Amino acid sequence: MSGAAQVTKRAKYKISVKDPGTTGALRMNDQKLMFMPDNRNSGAKLVVEFKSIQGHKYTKEGSNKPPLINLANAQGGSYIFEFDSYSDLHVCRDFVSKVLEKSKETPNAALEKSAVKLPDEQLSEEEMQLRIKLLQENSELQKLHRQFVGGNILTEAEFWAARKKLLDRDPSKKSKQRVGFKSAMISDIRPATDGRIFAEKPAVHRAFLNFVPNKMTEMEFWTKYCRAEYLSRTKNYHAVVAEAAEDEELAVFLKEDDILANEVRKKIRRVDPTLDMEADEGDDYTHLPDHGIFRDGTKESNELQSEHYRRTLLQDLNRHAAVVLEGRTIDVEREDSTRALAEALARSKRGNEGADNNANEERLDRTPRVAEIEDLQAPHCLPLAPLSIKDAREYFDSQQANTLKASRDSQASMKCSLSRQEAYGSVRDAISEIKDMGLSDPIVNPEVALKVYSGLTHNISSIKYHLGKNPRETVLDRLPSATKEKLLYHWMSIQELLKHFWSSYPITTPYLYSKFTFDDVQVNRLKDALSNIYPQLEEMKESLPADLRHQVSLLVRPMQQALDAAIQHYDADLQKRSAKSGEKPNGYV
Amino acid sequence: MASAPSKLYSDDVSLVVVLLDTNPFFWSSSSLSFSQFLTHVLAFLNAILTLNQLNQVVVIATGYNSCDYVYDSSSTGNQSVGNGRMPSLCATLLQNLEEFMNKDEQLGKQEPEGRIACSLLSGSLSMALCYIQRVFRSGLLHPQPRILCLQGSPDGPEQYVAIMNAIFSAQRSMVPIDSCYLGAQNSAFLQQASYITGGVHHKPQQLDGLFQYLLTIFGTDLHSRNFLQLPKPVGVDFRASCFCHKNTIDMGYICSVCLSIYCKHLKKCSTCGSVFGQAQTQSDEPSATNRKRKTTDA
């Protein structure tokens, strides 16, 4: 951040606007502002952290009020300072707004910036900015970063090594897009130096290349061009002819743009006939003078057949639109002079022509192949077997046969001991019984009903207790949110640590070795971090009420198992290495 | 297709289609006698009709060999039968039921082999859905339909496909299928039906209080169910039956083309005819089929 790190001005501190105020000196730096009154004994000394400042207001220059700035703090109070002059006020105001903006970033931005800078890594400024941006956007990532890199458990490089995808994606976004042409048409006569005129009017482009600097200077060229433009705007067609007859260079500008005509003809040839669209010379409306509105607003008959054509507004609009949509083919900023610009444009156009020719040939080849007459073709035999979906009834019928031999081992415990006739008979008897007797009274015995009720109530309440009202609620949702946060946080950090832990095995380089060894001064980072998580998990479980404890321990168990596995592996590996301590360990010099 | 427009009618008008299990082989060996069962059911149907003047009840008998409509409260042809000792609802229903049982007996020729035969639940479900579709198409003013399945017979694995189709079409038409299972074991089909369509499944503990269960759990209309806590099963038995042997399985092979389930590895799918490819590894599993496990929720 450019600018002064500290600002000191003379000011008067006021409690309210009407207060005469105590004179003194106001000093502001990144963290806080301090006001020191001239009279040390007045007791109006003030030290305020910028963190507690919410906003600032100030009086405008030009009003009759004295230059005041009012800083509002979080508790609703305000600090009012009056300055000697408006310029002081502006300086202070700018400083305050800068500081407030900075403090609106996450408070750990400073910490991250310091953490991200590493002496042993050649990071470009861009990459650092990218990392900071990623950390600011993703709060989870930020928490992890703070915990591990801040706590010296992982180095910066390791942390980001696992996240190459995140870092790679961004640079591509920053690929420079060339700013295209403005979509406003050139209606004024001043030629802009961005090559637009050349793009829109290739005849002018050619004339420029030919005339300048051989026949005339650039200034003269543009003067003539402007004169031609001016002339064509007038309604006086005859004047145009007259002047064109005088000055042949001027005539160039007034002539039909034959380059454009050629281009359009080429475009027509390029139309793919296999698309079954008709295109012919009649579509070359850019050169038919009776389309569109004449630029001067009148419609004159076409008796005067001359080579000076009248550009129609429609033609200009279309050409302009085509050019804008095409975008810039050359990088404008690199070209210094118009001349160089023109040449670059010419070069790029020549390059495109070659490609066009190839495309044309390919199209000519393809056309006879594709333009088949469908009626005369042989039927297509696809090399696929057709899907045969059989009639569903066949399936069900065939399965009927299966039902007869089906499940003798079914789980029915009650077997029907009656024959068919007897069974049907008993049912029929039951029906007639009711018919004779009518419905029983009472339908249900009251005690039985009561039992049913209590059973149901108990059932419903116990299920509700176990499942919760919403069957889609997960276990996590039922925990208090603080516990849920902690669980998720532990899970994430365990994942991160384990990722780095397992990726370091097998230990082949001294660097990896140093992550684990006790011998170095550097503490055994990863393993310690891993073992530290155990007491944290325990502590979290203890803090819960008893009914949730079981569920949380179910959730925590896989985490603990993963940690156990890692530590076991570590111990086993350590043992192996110390067993071989007499010999050189593998890869370790 | 949705029953939302029927909110214009009234929120709590319901059409209950009751699928009554009349499998004689089950009833002859059940602890609850058929006559007691009928008593409870008839009283329950009456109660439904008294809850709202516009309520309708349709009863479909699920027999051993056939299914048929046995009672329709909205039909005007209910002549009063019998000796006036019971409401015409009961009289008509019993009369029709008796006729149905006679017809059913005529249709079947074979003895069931050892185990309890299953009733044609898929048939009656389909009939119920057709009736409900007709009601849907009768205009905007129609009651909210639901299906109540009173079943005692065990699941017939050969009906798995048909029952699942019926369940999914009920789900699509937003018709809940409530089920009350009166048999000894658990019915996977009924649990799945209620779970998928959003209905209530219950297996009463005390069969002589059946009427109480019916009225408490299955009596309420769909709108009021939003405010009530009805018993939910703790878990649903999602087991399927294999297409080749009709065994209930929880781990098997699935054809990736038509999703038919098999209990052992086949060279060719019997439903769609697709040939399964050779295994790429030396293991038994071919690469064209998956193993799919359906677990019972605890």
mmCIF file of N, CA, C and O in Angstrom, chain A residues 12-41:
data_model
loop_
_atom_site.group_PDB
_atom_site.id
_atom_site.type_symbol
_atom_site.label_atom_id
_atom_site.label_comp_id
_atom_site.label_asym_id
_atom_site.label_seq_id
_atom_site.Cartn_x
_atom_site.Cartn_y
_atom_site.Cartn_z
ATOM 1 N N LYS A 12 -8.186 19.884 16.418
ATOM 2 C CA LYS A 12 -8.880 20.124 17.676
ATOM 3 C C LYS A 12 -9.814 18.964 17.889
ATOM 4 O O LYS A 12 -10.572 18.589 16.998
ATOM 5 N N TYR A 13 -9.791 18.427 19.079
ATOM 6 C CA TYR A 13 -10.669 17.292 19.376
ATOM 7 C C TYR A 13 -11.927 17.828 20.028
ATOM 8 O O TYR A 13 -11.880 18.545 21.008
ATOM 9 N N LYS A 14 -13.034 17.449 19.423
ATOM 10 C CA LYS A 14 -14.295 17.969 19.941
ATOM 11 C C LYS A 14 -15.155 16.811 20.385
ATOM 12 O O LYS A 14 -15.199 15.762 19.752
ATOM 13 N N ILE A 15 -15.919 17.051 21.433
ATOM 14 C CA ILE A 15 -16.855 16.015 21.857
ATOM 15 C C ILE A 15 -18.103 16.067 20.981
ATOM 16 O O ILE A 15 -18.657 15.064 20.600
ATOM 17 N N SER A 16 -18.527 17.265 20.717
ATOM 18 C CA SER A 16 -19.662 17.406 19.814
ATOM 19 C C SER A 16 -19.330 18.542 18.877
ATOM 20 O O SER A 16 -18.315 19.226 19.044
ATOM 21 N N VAL A 17 -20.192 18.791 17.939
ATOM 22 C CA VAL A 17 -19.870 19.782 16.911
ATOM 23 C C VAL A 17 -19.764 21.171 17.542
ATOM 24 O O VAL A 17 -18.946 21.995 17.142
ATOM 25 N N LYS A 18 -20.551 21.411 18.544
ATOM 26 C CA LYS A 18 -20.560 22.764 19.096
ATOM 27 C C LYS A 18 -19.413 22.987 20.093
ATOM 28 O O LYS A 18 -19.138 24.097 20.489
ATOM 29 N N ASP A 19 -18.834 21.936 20.495
ATOM 30 C CA ASP A 19 -17.776 22.024 21.488
ATOM 31 C C ASP A 19 -16.594 22.814 20.919
ATOM 32 O O ASP A 19 -16.193 22.574 19.789
ATOM 33 N N PRO A 20 -16.063 23.755 21.644
ATOM 34 C CA PRO A 20 -14.922 24.513 21.115
ATOM 35 C C PRO A 20 -13.728 23.612 20.867
ATOM 36 O O PRO A 20 -12.956 23.837 19.961
ATOM 37 N N GLY A 21 -13.563 22.593 21.678
ATOM 38 C CA GLY A 21 -12.545 21.601 21.387
ATOM 39 C C GLY A 21 -11.213 21.940 22.012
ATOM 40 O O GLY A 21 -10.927 23.093 22.337
ATOM 41 N N THR A 22 -10.413 20.923 22.170
ATOM 42 C CA THR A 22 -9.072 21.093 22.715
ATOM 43 C C THR A 22 -8.084 20.956 21.579
ATOM 44 O O THR A 22 -8.145 20.005 20.780
ATOM 45 N N THR A 23 -7.169 21.901 21.524
ATOM 46 C CA THR A 23 -6.195 21.826 20.444
ATOM 47 C C THR A 23 -5.150 20.791 20.798
ATOM 48 O O THR A 23 -4.885 20.506 21.956
ATOM 49 N N GLY A 24 -4.583 20.253 19.777
ATOM 50 C CA GLY A 24 -3.524 19.263 20.013
ATOM 51 C C GLY A 24 -3.063 18.704 18.692
ATOM 52 O O GLY A 24 -3.334 19.248 17.616
ATOM 53 N N ALA A 25 -2.376 17.595 18.783
ATOM 54 C CA ALA A 25 -1.844 16.957 17.586
ATOM 55 C C ALA A 25 -2.505 15.590 17.434
ATOM 56 O O ALA A 25 -2.649 14.837 18.388
ATOM 57 N N LEU A 26 -2.891 15.300 16.192
ATOM 58 C CA LEU A 26 -3.535 14.018 15.902
ATOM 59 C C LEU A 26 -2.566 13.201 15.086
ATOM 60 O O LEU A 26 -2.076 13.633 14.060
ATOM 61 N N ARG A 27 -2.295 12.015 15.562
ATOM 62 C CA ARG A 27 -1.375 11.160 14.823
ATOM 63 C C ARG A 27 -2.095 9.858 14.505
ATOM 64 O O ARG A 27 -2.707 9.262 15.382
ATOM 65 N N MET A 28 -1.986 9.467 13.249
ATOM 66 C CA MET A 28 -2.652 8.231 12.861
ATOM 67 C C MET A 28 -1.650 7.306 12.199
ATOM 68 O O MET A 28 -0.875 7.724 11.353
ATOM 69 N N ASN A 29 -1.698 6.060 12.586
ATOM 70 C CA ASN A 29 -0.929 5.075 11.829
ATOM 71 C C ASN A 29 -1.826 3.889 11.535
ATOM 72 O O ASN A 29 -3.050 3.976 11.698
ATOM 73 N N ASP A 30 -1.217 2.815 11.106
ATOM 74 C CA ASP A 30 -2.018 1.677 10.643
ATOM 75 C C ASP A 30 -2.954 1.126 11.695
ATOM 76 O O ASP A 30 -4.030 0.635 11.404
ATOM 77 N N GLN A 31 -2.518 1.141 12.910
ATOM 78 C CA GLN A 31 -3.295 0.434 13.922
ATOM 79 C C GLN A 31 -4.242 1.358 14.661
ATOM 80 O O GLN A 31 -5.358 0.996 14.959
ATOM 81 N N LYS A 32 -3.776 2.531 14.979
ATOM 82 C CA LYS A 32 -4.620 3.341 15.860
ATOM 83 C C LYS A 32 -4.368 4.808 15.594
ATOM 84 O O LYS A 32 -3.460 5.195 14.867
ATOM 85 N N LEU A 33 -5.221 5.600 16.208
ATOM 86 C CA LEU A 33 -4.979 7.031 16.127
ATOM 87 C C LEU A 33 -4.785 7.569 17.553
ATOM 88 O O LEU A 33 -5.395 7.085 18.501
ATOM 89 N N MET A 34 -3.948 8.552 17.633
ATOM 90 C CA MET A 34 -3.632 9.111 18.958
ATOM 91 C C MET A 34 -3.790 10.607 18.904
ATOM 92 O O MET A 34 -3.372 11.255 17.943
ATOM 93 N N PHE A 35 -4.399 11.137 19.893
ATOM 94 C CA PHE A 35 -4.540 12.595 19.985
ATOM 95 C C PHE A 35 -3.852 13.054 21.256
ATOM 96 O O PHE A 35 -4.146 12.575 22.355
ATOM 97 N N MET A 36 -2.939 13.982 21.091
ATOM 98 C CA MET A 36 -2.194 14.486 22.239
ATOM 99 C C MET A 36 -2.510 15.970 22.365
ATOM 100 O O MET A 36 -2.194 16.750 21.475
ATOM 101 N N PRO A 37 -3.200 16.370 23.409
ATOM 102 C CA PRO A 37 -3.525 17.784 23.535
ATOM 103 C C PRO A 37 -2.271 18.594 23.874
ATOM 104 O O PRO A 37 -1.319 18.090 24.461
ATOM 105 N N ASP A 38 -2.344 19.898 23.499
ATOM 106 C CA ASP A 38 -1.206 20.774 23.794
ATOM 107 C C ASP A 38 -1.002 20.897 25.289
ATOM 108 O O ASP A 38 0.125 20.871 25.774
ATOM 109 N N ASN A 39 -2.096 21.016 25.917
ATOM 110 C CA ASN A 39 -2.022 21.168 27.368
ATOM 111 C C ASN A 39 -2.067 19.780 27.989
ATOM 112 O O ASN A 39 -3.096 19.114 28.029
ATOM 113 N N ARG A 40 -0.942 19.349 28.442
ATOM 114 C CA ARG A 40 -0.852 17.964 28.905
ATOM 115 C C ARG A 40 -1.774 17.667 30.050
ATOM 116 O O ARG A 40 -2.097 16.523 30.333
ATOM 117 N N ASN A 41 -2.158 18.671 30.719
ATOM 118 C CA ASN A 41 -2.953 18.390 31.906
ATOM 119 C C ASN A 41 -4.447 18.351 31.631
ATOM 120 O O ASN A 41 -5.222 18.077 32.538
#
